[in-house]
Amino acid sequence: MRAVFVAAFVAFLISLFGTPIAIRYFTRLKADQPIRSEGPQTHLGKKGTPTMGGVVFIFATLVAYTGGHIALTTLPKAQLRPTGPTATAIVLLGLFVFTGLLGFLDDYLKVAKRNSDGLNKRGKLIGQALIGAIFGAIALYVPAEKTGHAVVTTVASPKLSWVHDIDWLNITKIGAVIFFVFVVMSMSNAVNLTDGLDGLATGTSILVLISYMAIAFWQYRHWCADPSYNAGYCYDVRDPLEMALIAGAAVGALVGFLWWNTSPARIFMGDTGSMALGSLIAGLAMATKTVLLLPLLGLLFVIIVVTWVMQIGSYRTTGKRIFRMVPLQHHFELAGWSEVNIVVRFWIIAGLGVAASLGLFAADFLRVMSGAS
Protein backbone atom coordinates (compact mmCIF):
# COMPACT_ATOMS: atom_id res chain seq x y z
CA MET A 1 0.00 0.00 0.00
CA ARG A 2 3.00 2.26 0.57
CA ALA A 3 3.72 2.45 -3.17
CA VAL A 4 0.09 3.35 -3.92
CA PHE A 5 0.19 6.20 -1.40
CA VAL A 6 3.52 7.42 -2.76
CA ALA A 7 2.11 7.48 -6.29
CA ALA A 8 -1.04 9.30 -5.16
CA PHE A 9 0.94 11.90 -3.20
CA VAL A 10 3.43 12.54 -6.00
CA ALA A 11 0.60 12.93 -8.52
CA PHE A 12 -1.24 15.28 -6.15
CA LEU A 13 1.76 17.58 -5.76
CA ILE A 14 2.52 17.67 -9.50
CA SER A 15 -1.09 18.41 -10.36
CA LEU A 16 -1.61 20.95 -7.56
CA PHE A 17 1.45 23.01 -8.46
CA GLY A 18 1.52 22.21 -12.17
CA THR A 19 -2.05 23.28 -12.94
CA PRO A 20 -1.40 27.03 -12.32
CA ILE A 21 1.48 26.81 -14.80
CA ALA A 22 -0.89 25.25 -17.35
CA ILE A 23 -3.49 27.94 -16.63
CA ARG A 24 -0.99 30.71 -17.40
CA TYR A 25 0.35 28.92 -20.48
CA PHE A 26 -3.04 28.11 -22.04
CA THR A 27 -4.36 31.57 -21.19
CA ARG A 28 -1.39 33.14 -22.97
CA LEU A 29 -2.14 30.93 -26.00
CA LYS A 30 -5.81 31.98 -25.79
CA ALA A 31 -6.76 28.29 -25.60
CA ASP A 32 -10.07 29.01 -23.90
CA GLN A 33 -13.13 26.79 -24.02
CA PRO A 34 -15.67 27.97 -26.67
CA ILE A 35 -19.07 28.50 -25.02
CA ARG A 36 -22.18 27.14 -26.75
CA SER A 37 -24.57 29.99 -27.56
CA GLU A 38 -27.58 27.70 -27.05
CA GLY A 39 -26.37 26.62 -23.59
CA PRO A 40 -27.39 28.09 -20.22
CA GLN A 41 -26.77 31.84 -20.16
CA THR A 42 -24.87 31.50 -16.88
CA HIS A 43 -22.08 29.80 -18.85
CA LEU A 44 -21.32 33.01 -20.71
CA GLY A 45 -19.40 34.11 -17.62
CA LYS A 46 -17.00 31.19 -18.16
CA LYS A 47 -15.75 32.70 -21.42
CA GLY A 48 -11.99 33.00 -21.41
CA THR A 49 -11.41 30.02 -19.09
CA PRO A 50 -8.64 27.84 -20.58
CA THR A 51 -9.30 24.23 -21.51
CA MET A 52 -7.09 21.14 -22.14
CA GLY A 53 -6.40 20.84 -18.39
CA GLY A 54 -6.46 17.08 -18.73
CA VAL A 55 -2.87 17.34 -19.96
CA VAL A 56 -1.83 18.14 -16.39
CA PHE A 57 -3.34 15.16 -14.62
CA ILE A 58 -2.39 12.75 -17.40
CA PHE A 59 1.24 13.89 -17.07
CA ALA A 60 1.05 13.78 -13.26
CA THR A 61 -0.31 10.22 -13.34
CA LEU A 62 2.48 9.01 -15.62
CA VAL A 63 5.22 10.57 -13.48
CA ALA A 64 3.61 9.28 -10.27
CA TYR A 65 3.36 5.77 -11.72
CA THR A 66 7.13 5.86 -12.17
CA GLY A 67 7.55 7.16 -8.62
CA GLY A 68 5.34 4.36 -7.32
CA HIS A 69 7.55 1.80 -9.06
CA ILE A 70 10.59 3.28 -7.36
CA ALA A 71 8.79 2.84 -4.03
CA LEU A 72 8.05 -0.78 -4.98
CA THR A 73 11.77 -1.54 -5.07
CA THR A 74 11.80 -1.21 -1.28
CA LEU A 75 9.33 -4.09 -0.94
CA PRO A 76 10.47 -7.71 -0.60
CA LYS A 77 10.11 -9.88 -3.67
CA ALA A 78 7.85 -12.20 -1.72
CA GLN A 79 5.15 -9.60 -2.03
CA LEU A 80 4.99 -10.18 -5.78
CA ARG A 81 5.88 -6.65 -6.72
CA PRO A 82 6.16 -5.95 -10.47
CA THR A 83 9.75 -5.20 -11.44
CA GLY A 84 8.84 -3.04 -14.42
CA PRO A 85 5.95 -1.94 -16.63
CA THR A 86 3.51 -4.82 -17.12
CA ALA A 87 0.98 -5.70 -19.80
CA THR A 88 -1.68 -4.29 -17.48
CA ALA A 89 0.12 -0.95 -17.25
CA ILE A 90 0.55 -0.83 -21.03
CA VAL A 91 -3.19 -1.35 -21.53
CA LEU A 92 -4.39 1.06 -18.83
CA LEU A 93 -1.88 3.85 -19.41
CA GLY A 94 -2.08 3.34 -23.17
CA LEU A 95 -5.85 3.88 -23.10
CA PHE A 96 -5.38 6.87 -20.79
CA VAL A 97 -2.76 8.58 -22.96
CA PHE A 98 -4.04 7.84 -26.45
CA THR A 99 -7.69 8.72 -25.82
CA GLY A 100 -6.30 11.80 -24.09
CA LEU A 101 -4.44 12.64 -27.30
CA LEU A 102 -7.64 12.12 -29.30
CA GLY A 103 -9.42 14.47 -26.91
CA PHE A 104 -6.55 16.96 -27.21
CA LEU A 105 -7.01 16.99 -30.98
CA ASP A 106 -10.72 17.69 -30.44
CA ASP A 107 -9.93 20.53 -28.00
CA TYR A 108 -7.30 21.97 -30.33
CA LEU A 109 -9.74 22.10 -33.24
CA LYS A 110 -12.34 23.81 -31.06
CA VAL A 111 -9.82 26.44 -30.02
CA ALA A 112 -8.47 26.89 -33.55
CA LYS A 113 -11.93 27.18 -35.11
CA ARG A 114 -13.23 29.30 -32.21
CA ASN A 115 -16.40 27.19 -31.94
CA SER A 116 -17.61 24.16 -29.97
CA ASP A 117 -17.62 21.70 -32.90
CA GLY A 118 -14.08 20.35 -32.80
CA LEU A 119 -13.46 16.90 -34.26
CA ASN A 120 -16.54 15.58 -36.06
CA LYS A 121 -18.50 12.81 -34.35
CA ARG A 122 -17.52 10.16 -36.87
CA GLY A 123 -13.83 10.95 -36.49
CA LYS A 124 -14.09 10.86 -32.72
CA LEU A 125 -15.91 7.51 -32.68
CA ILE A 126 -13.51 5.96 -35.18
CA GLY A 127 -10.55 7.13 -33.08
CA GLN A 128 -12.06 5.69 -29.90
CA ALA A 129 -12.83 2.40 -31.65
CA LEU A 130 -9.28 2.05 -33.01
CA ILE A 131 -7.69 2.81 -29.65
CA GLY A 132 -10.05 0.42 -27.90
CA ALA A 133 -9.37 -2.32 -30.46
CA ILE A 134 -5.58 -2.01 -30.22
CA PHE A 135 -5.44 -2.16 -26.45
CA GLY A 136 -8.28 -4.66 -26.29
CA ALA A 137 -6.23 -6.99 -28.47
CA ILE A 138 -3.24 -6.53 -26.16
CA ALA A 139 -5.46 -7.22 -23.15
CA LEU A 140 -6.87 -10.42 -24.65
CA TYR A 141 -3.99 -11.80 -26.69
CA VAL A 142 -0.74 -11.04 -24.83
CA PRO A 143 0.21 -14.49 -23.49
CA ALA A 144 -0.34 -15.31 -19.85
CA GLU A 145 2.73 -15.68 -17.66
CA LYS A 146 3.62 -17.73 -14.61
CA THR A 147 3.89 -15.87 -11.29
CA GLY A 148 4.44 -17.68 -7.99
CA HIS A 149 2.58 -21.01 -8.11
CA ALA A 150 -0.16 -19.98 -10.53
CA VAL A 151 -0.54 -18.95 -14.14
CA VAL A 152 -1.61 -15.31 -14.28
CA THR A 153 -4.32 -14.64 -16.82
CA THR A 154 -4.32 -12.18 -19.67
CA VAL A 155 -5.18 -8.60 -18.71
CA ALA A 156 -8.83 -9.01 -19.72
CA SER A 157 -10.93 -12.15 -19.91
CA PRO A 158 -13.02 -13.74 -22.68
CA LYS A 159 -15.73 -14.19 -20.06
CA LEU A 160 -18.06 -11.49 -18.81
CA SER A 161 -17.57 -10.62 -15.17
CA TRP A 162 -19.57 -9.32 -12.22
CA VAL A 163 -17.17 -9.29 -9.27
CA HIS A 164 -15.23 -12.11 -10.92
CA ASP A 165 -15.53 -14.10 -14.14
CA ILE A 166 -18.91 -15.73 -14.82
CA ASP A 167 -17.90 -19.11 -16.25
CA TRP A 168 -20.99 -19.65 -18.41
CA LEU A 169 -20.73 -16.19 -20.03
CA ASN A 170 -17.80 -16.96 -22.34
CA ILE A 171 -18.00 -14.65 -25.36
CA THR A 172 -14.67 -15.78 -26.90
CA LYS A 173 -11.59 -13.61 -27.29
CA ILE A 174 -12.82 -11.92 -30.47
CA GLY A 175 -16.14 -11.15 -28.83
CA ALA A 176 -14.31 -9.87 -25.76
CA VAL A 177 -12.23 -7.47 -27.87
CA ILE A 178 -15.41 -6.13 -29.47
CA PHE A 179 -16.97 -5.78 -26.01
CA PHE A 180 -13.77 -4.08 -24.77
CA VAL A 181 -14.14 -1.50 -27.56
CA PHE A 182 -17.79 -0.96 -26.63
CA VAL A 183 -16.96 -0.37 -22.95
CA VAL A 184 -14.12 2.04 -23.80
CA MET A 185 -16.28 4.04 -26.21
CA SER A 186 -19.24 4.08 -23.82
CA MET A 187 -17.28 5.27 -20.79
CA SER A 188 -15.17 7.74 -22.75
CA ASN A 189 -18.30 9.44 -24.06
CA ALA A 190 -20.13 9.12 -20.73
CA VAL A 191 -17.47 11.06 -18.82
CA ASN A 192 -17.32 13.53 -21.71
CA LEU A 193 -21.08 14.17 -21.38
CA THR A 194 -20.77 14.51 -17.60
CA ASP A 195 -18.12 17.20 -17.95
CA GLY A 196 -19.79 20.60 -18.25
CA LEU A 197 -20.05 22.01 -14.74
CA ASP A 198 -17.11 23.06 -12.60
CA GLY A 199 -15.66 20.02 -10.86
CA LEU A 200 -18.51 17.63 -11.74
CA ALA A 201 -16.63 15.11 -13.89
CA THR A 202 -13.45 15.52 -11.82
CA GLY A 203 -15.12 14.77 -8.49
CA THR A 204 -17.19 11.90 -9.88
CA SER A 205 -14.11 10.32 -11.47
CA ILE A 206 -12.25 10.60 -8.16
CA LEU A 207 -14.99 8.59 -6.42
CA VAL A 208 -15.01 5.89 -9.10
CA LEU A 209 -11.21 5.62 -9.23
CA ILE A 210 -10.94 5.41 -5.44
CA SER A 211 -13.25 2.42 -5.58
CA TYR A 212 -11.11 0.76 -8.26
CA MET A 213 -7.99 1.45 -6.21
CA ALA A 214 -9.65 -0.32 -3.26
CA ILE A 215 -10.91 -3.23 -5.38
CA ALA A 216 -7.53 -3.77 -7.04
CA PHE A 217 -5.63 -3.65 -3.74
CA TRP A 218 -8.09 -6.07 -2.16
CA GLN A 219 -7.53 -8.41 -5.11
CA TYR A 220 -3.78 -8.07 -4.59
CA ARG A 221 -4.13 -9.11 -0.95
CA HIS A 222 -6.23 -12.11 -2.00
CA TRP A 223 -4.47 -12.98 -5.24
CA CYS A 224 -4.44 -16.50 -6.69
CA ALA A 225 -0.84 -15.99 -7.85
CA ASP A 226 0.40 -15.39 -4.28
CA PRO A 227 1.90 -18.66 -2.98
CA SER A 228 1.51 -17.48 0.64
CA TYR A 229 -2.27 -17.01 0.30
CA ASN A 230 -4.14 -20.19 1.23
CA ALA A 231 -7.71 -19.06 1.86
CA GLY A 232 -10.61 -20.60 -0.06
CA TYR A 233 -11.31 -17.60 -2.27
CA CYS A 234 -8.84 -15.72 -4.43
CA TYR A 235 -8.96 -13.39 -7.42
CA ASP A 236 -7.66 -14.66 -10.75
CA VAL A 237 -6.57 -11.31 -12.18
CA ARG A 238 -3.33 -10.01 -13.63
CA ASP A 239 -1.13 -7.41 -11.91
CA PRO A 240 -3.59 -6.14 -9.28
CA LEU A 241 -0.93 -4.03 -7.56
CA GLU A 242 -0.30 -2.26 -10.87
CA MET A 243 -4.00 -1.50 -11.15
CA ALA A 244 -4.10 -0.09 -7.63
CA LEU A 245 -0.98 1.96 -8.33
CA ILE A 246 -2.38 3.50 -11.53
CA ALA A 247 -5.80 4.19 -10.00
CA GLY A 248 -4.16 5.74 -6.93
CA ALA A 249 -1.93 7.95 -9.06
CA ALA A 250 -4.93 9.12 -11.09
CA VAL A 251 -6.87 9.90 -7.89
CA GLY A 252 -4.02 12.00 -6.51
CA ALA A 253 -3.66 13.86 -9.80
CA LEU A 254 -7.39 14.58 -9.96
CA VAL A 255 -7.55 15.83 -6.37
CA GLY A 256 -4.77 18.31 -7.15
CA PHE A 257 -6.54 19.35 -10.34
CA LEU A 258 -9.89 19.73 -8.54
CA TRP A 259 -8.35 22.49 -6.39
CA TRP A 260 -8.32 24.66 -9.54
CA ASN A 261 -11.27 23.08 -11.35
CA THR A 262 -13.88 23.56 -8.62
CA SER A 263 -16.35 26.44 -8.87
CA PRO A 264 -15.43 28.95 -10.13
CA ALA A 265 -13.14 26.91 -12.34
CA ARG A 266 -9.81 28.42 -13.34
CA ILE A 267 -9.33 25.70 -15.96
CA PHE A 268 -11.40 22.97 -17.65
CA MET A 269 -10.20 19.41 -18.25
CA GLY A 270 -11.61 19.50 -21.80
CA ASP A 271 -12.11 16.43 -23.95
CA THR A 272 -8.41 15.78 -23.30
CA GLY A 273 -9.24 14.88 -19.72
CA SER A 274 -12.78 13.53 -19.93
CA MET A 275 -12.09 11.04 -22.73
CA ALA A 276 -8.89 9.87 -21.04
CA LEU A 277 -10.64 9.32 -17.71
CA GLY A 278 -13.50 7.41 -19.29
CA SER A 279 -11.19 5.00 -21.08
CA LEU A 280 -9.07 4.48 -17.94
CA ILE A 281 -12.20 3.61 -15.94
CA ALA A 282 -13.27 1.22 -18.71
CA GLY A 283 -9.85 -0.44 -18.71
CA LEU A 284 -9.91 -0.86 -14.93
CA ALA A 285 -13.37 -2.45 -15.13
CA MET A 286 -12.12 -5.00 -17.67
CA ALA A 287 -8.83 -5.68 -15.86
CA THR A 288 -10.39 -6.11 -12.39
CA LYS A 289 -13.09 -8.34 -13.92
CA THR A 290 -15.91 -6.18 -12.59
CA VAL A 291 -17.31 -4.96 -15.90
CA LEU A 292 -20.97 -5.78 -15.16
CA LEU A 293 -20.58 -3.91 -11.86
CA LEU A 294 -19.49 -0.79 -13.77
CA PRO A 295 -23.02 0.53 -14.53
CA LEU A 296 -23.69 0.73 -10.78
CA LEU A 297 -20.21 1.89 -9.87
CA GLY A 298 -20.44 4.65 -12.50
CA LEU A 299 -24.09 5.33 -11.68
CA LEU A 300 -24.00 9.06 -12.41
CA PHE A 301 -22.33 8.54 -15.77
CA VAL A 302 -25.02 6.01 -16.70
CA ILE A 303 -27.87 8.32 -15.64
CA ILE A 304 -26.48 11.16 -17.73
CA VAL A 305 -26.03 8.95 -20.81
CA VAL A 306 -29.48 7.33 -20.47
CA THR A 307 -31.24 10.69 -20.11
CA TRP A 308 -29.29 12.03 -23.10
CA VAL A 309 -30.41 9.04 -25.21
CA MET A 310 -34.01 9.49 -24.01
CA GLN A 311 -33.96 13.16 -25.00
CA ILE A 312 -32.50 12.50 -28.46
CA GLY A 313 -34.84 9.58 -29.09
CA SER A 314 -37.93 11.50 -27.98
CA TYR A 315 -37.08 14.57 -30.04
CA ARG A 316 -36.35 12.61 -33.20
CA THR A 317 -39.48 10.45 -32.95
CA THR A 318 -42.06 12.86 -31.52
CA GLY A 319 -40.48 16.29 -31.84
CA LYS A 320 -40.89 16.77 -28.09
CA ARG A 321 -38.22 17.14 -25.39
CA ILE A 322 -38.38 15.29 -22.07
CA PHE A 323 -35.87 17.61 -20.38
CA ARG A 324 -35.23 21.31 -20.78
CA MET A 325 -31.71 20.52 -22.02
CA VAL A 326 -29.25 17.65 -22.01
CA PRO A 327 -26.84 16.59 -20.64
CA LEU A 328 -28.97 16.34 -17.50
CA GLN A 329 -26.95 18.83 -15.42
CA HIS A 330 -28.06 21.62 -17.77
CA HIS A 331 -31.73 20.70 -17.24
CA PHE A 332 -31.33 21.52 -13.55
CA GLU A 333 -29.45 24.72 -14.36
CA LEU A 334 -32.41 25.89 -16.44
CA ALA A 335 -34.70 24.80 -13.59
CA GLY A 336 -32.97 27.36 -11.36
CA TRP A 337 -30.55 25.20 -9.37
CA SER A 338 -27.18 26.77 -8.66
CA GLU A 339 -24.12 25.17 -10.22
CA VAL A 340 -22.64 24.25 -6.85
CA ASN A 341 -25.90 22.61 -5.72
CA ILE A 342 -26.07 20.50 -8.87
CA VAL A 343 -22.44 19.39 -8.57
CA VAL A 344 -22.67 18.44 -4.88
CA ARG A 345 -25.98 16.59 -5.31
CA PHE A 346 -24.68 14.74 -8.35
CA TRP A 347 -21.56 13.79 -6.37
CA ILE A 348 -23.88 12.34 -3.73
CA ILE A 349 -25.61 10.23 -6.40
CA ALA A 350 -22.21 9.08 -7.66
CA GLY A 351 -21.16 8.25 -4.10
CA LEU A 352 -24.28 6.14 -3.54
CA GLY A 353 -23.47 4.10 -6.64
CA VAL A 354 -19.88 3.61 -5.50
CA ALA A 355 -20.95 2.61 -1.96
CA ALA A 356 -23.48 0.10 -3.29
CA SER A 357 -20.89 -1.39 -5.67
CA LEU A 358 -18.24 -1.81 -2.99
CA GLY A 359 -20.89 -3.33 -0.73
CA LEU A 360 -21.77 -5.93 -3.38
CA PHE A 361 -18.09 -6.65 -4.01
CA ALA A 362 -17.46 -7.19 -0.29
CA ALA A 363 -20.66 -9.19 0.17
CA ASP A 364 -19.61 -11.66 -2.51
CA PHE A 365 -16.27 -12.23 -0.78
CA LEU A 366 -17.91 -12.66 2.63
CA ARG A 367 -20.53 -15.03 1.21
CA VAL A 368 -17.93 -17.34 -0.33
CA MET A 369 -15.63 -17.21 2.70
CA SER A 370 -18.46 -17.94 5.14
CA GLY A 371 -19.53 -20.89 2.99
CA ALA A 372 -15.96 -22.23 2.91
CA SER A 373 -15.56 -22.05 6.70
Short mmCIF file of C-alpha atoms in Angstrom, two decimals, residues 46 62 73 97 105 237 316 321 335 363 366 371:
data_model
loop_
_atom_site.label_atom_id
_atom_site.label_comp_id
_atom_site.label_asym_id
_atom_site.label_seq_id
_atom_site.Cartn_x
_atom_site.Cartn_y
_atom_site.Cartn_z
CA LYS A 46 -17.00 31.19 -18.16
CA LEU A 62 2.48 9.01 -15.62
CA THR A 73 11.77 -1.54 -5.07
CA VAL A 97 -2.76 8.58 -22.96
CA LEU A 105 -7.01 16.99 -30.98
CA VAL A 237 -6.57 -11.31 -12.18
CA ARG A 316 -36.35 12.61 -33.20
CA ARG A 321 -38.22 17.14 -25.39
CA ALA A 335 -34.70 24.80 -13.59
CA ALA A 363 -20.66 -9.19 0.17
CA LEU A 366 -17.91 -12.66 2.63
CA GLY A 371 -19.53 -20.89 2.99
#
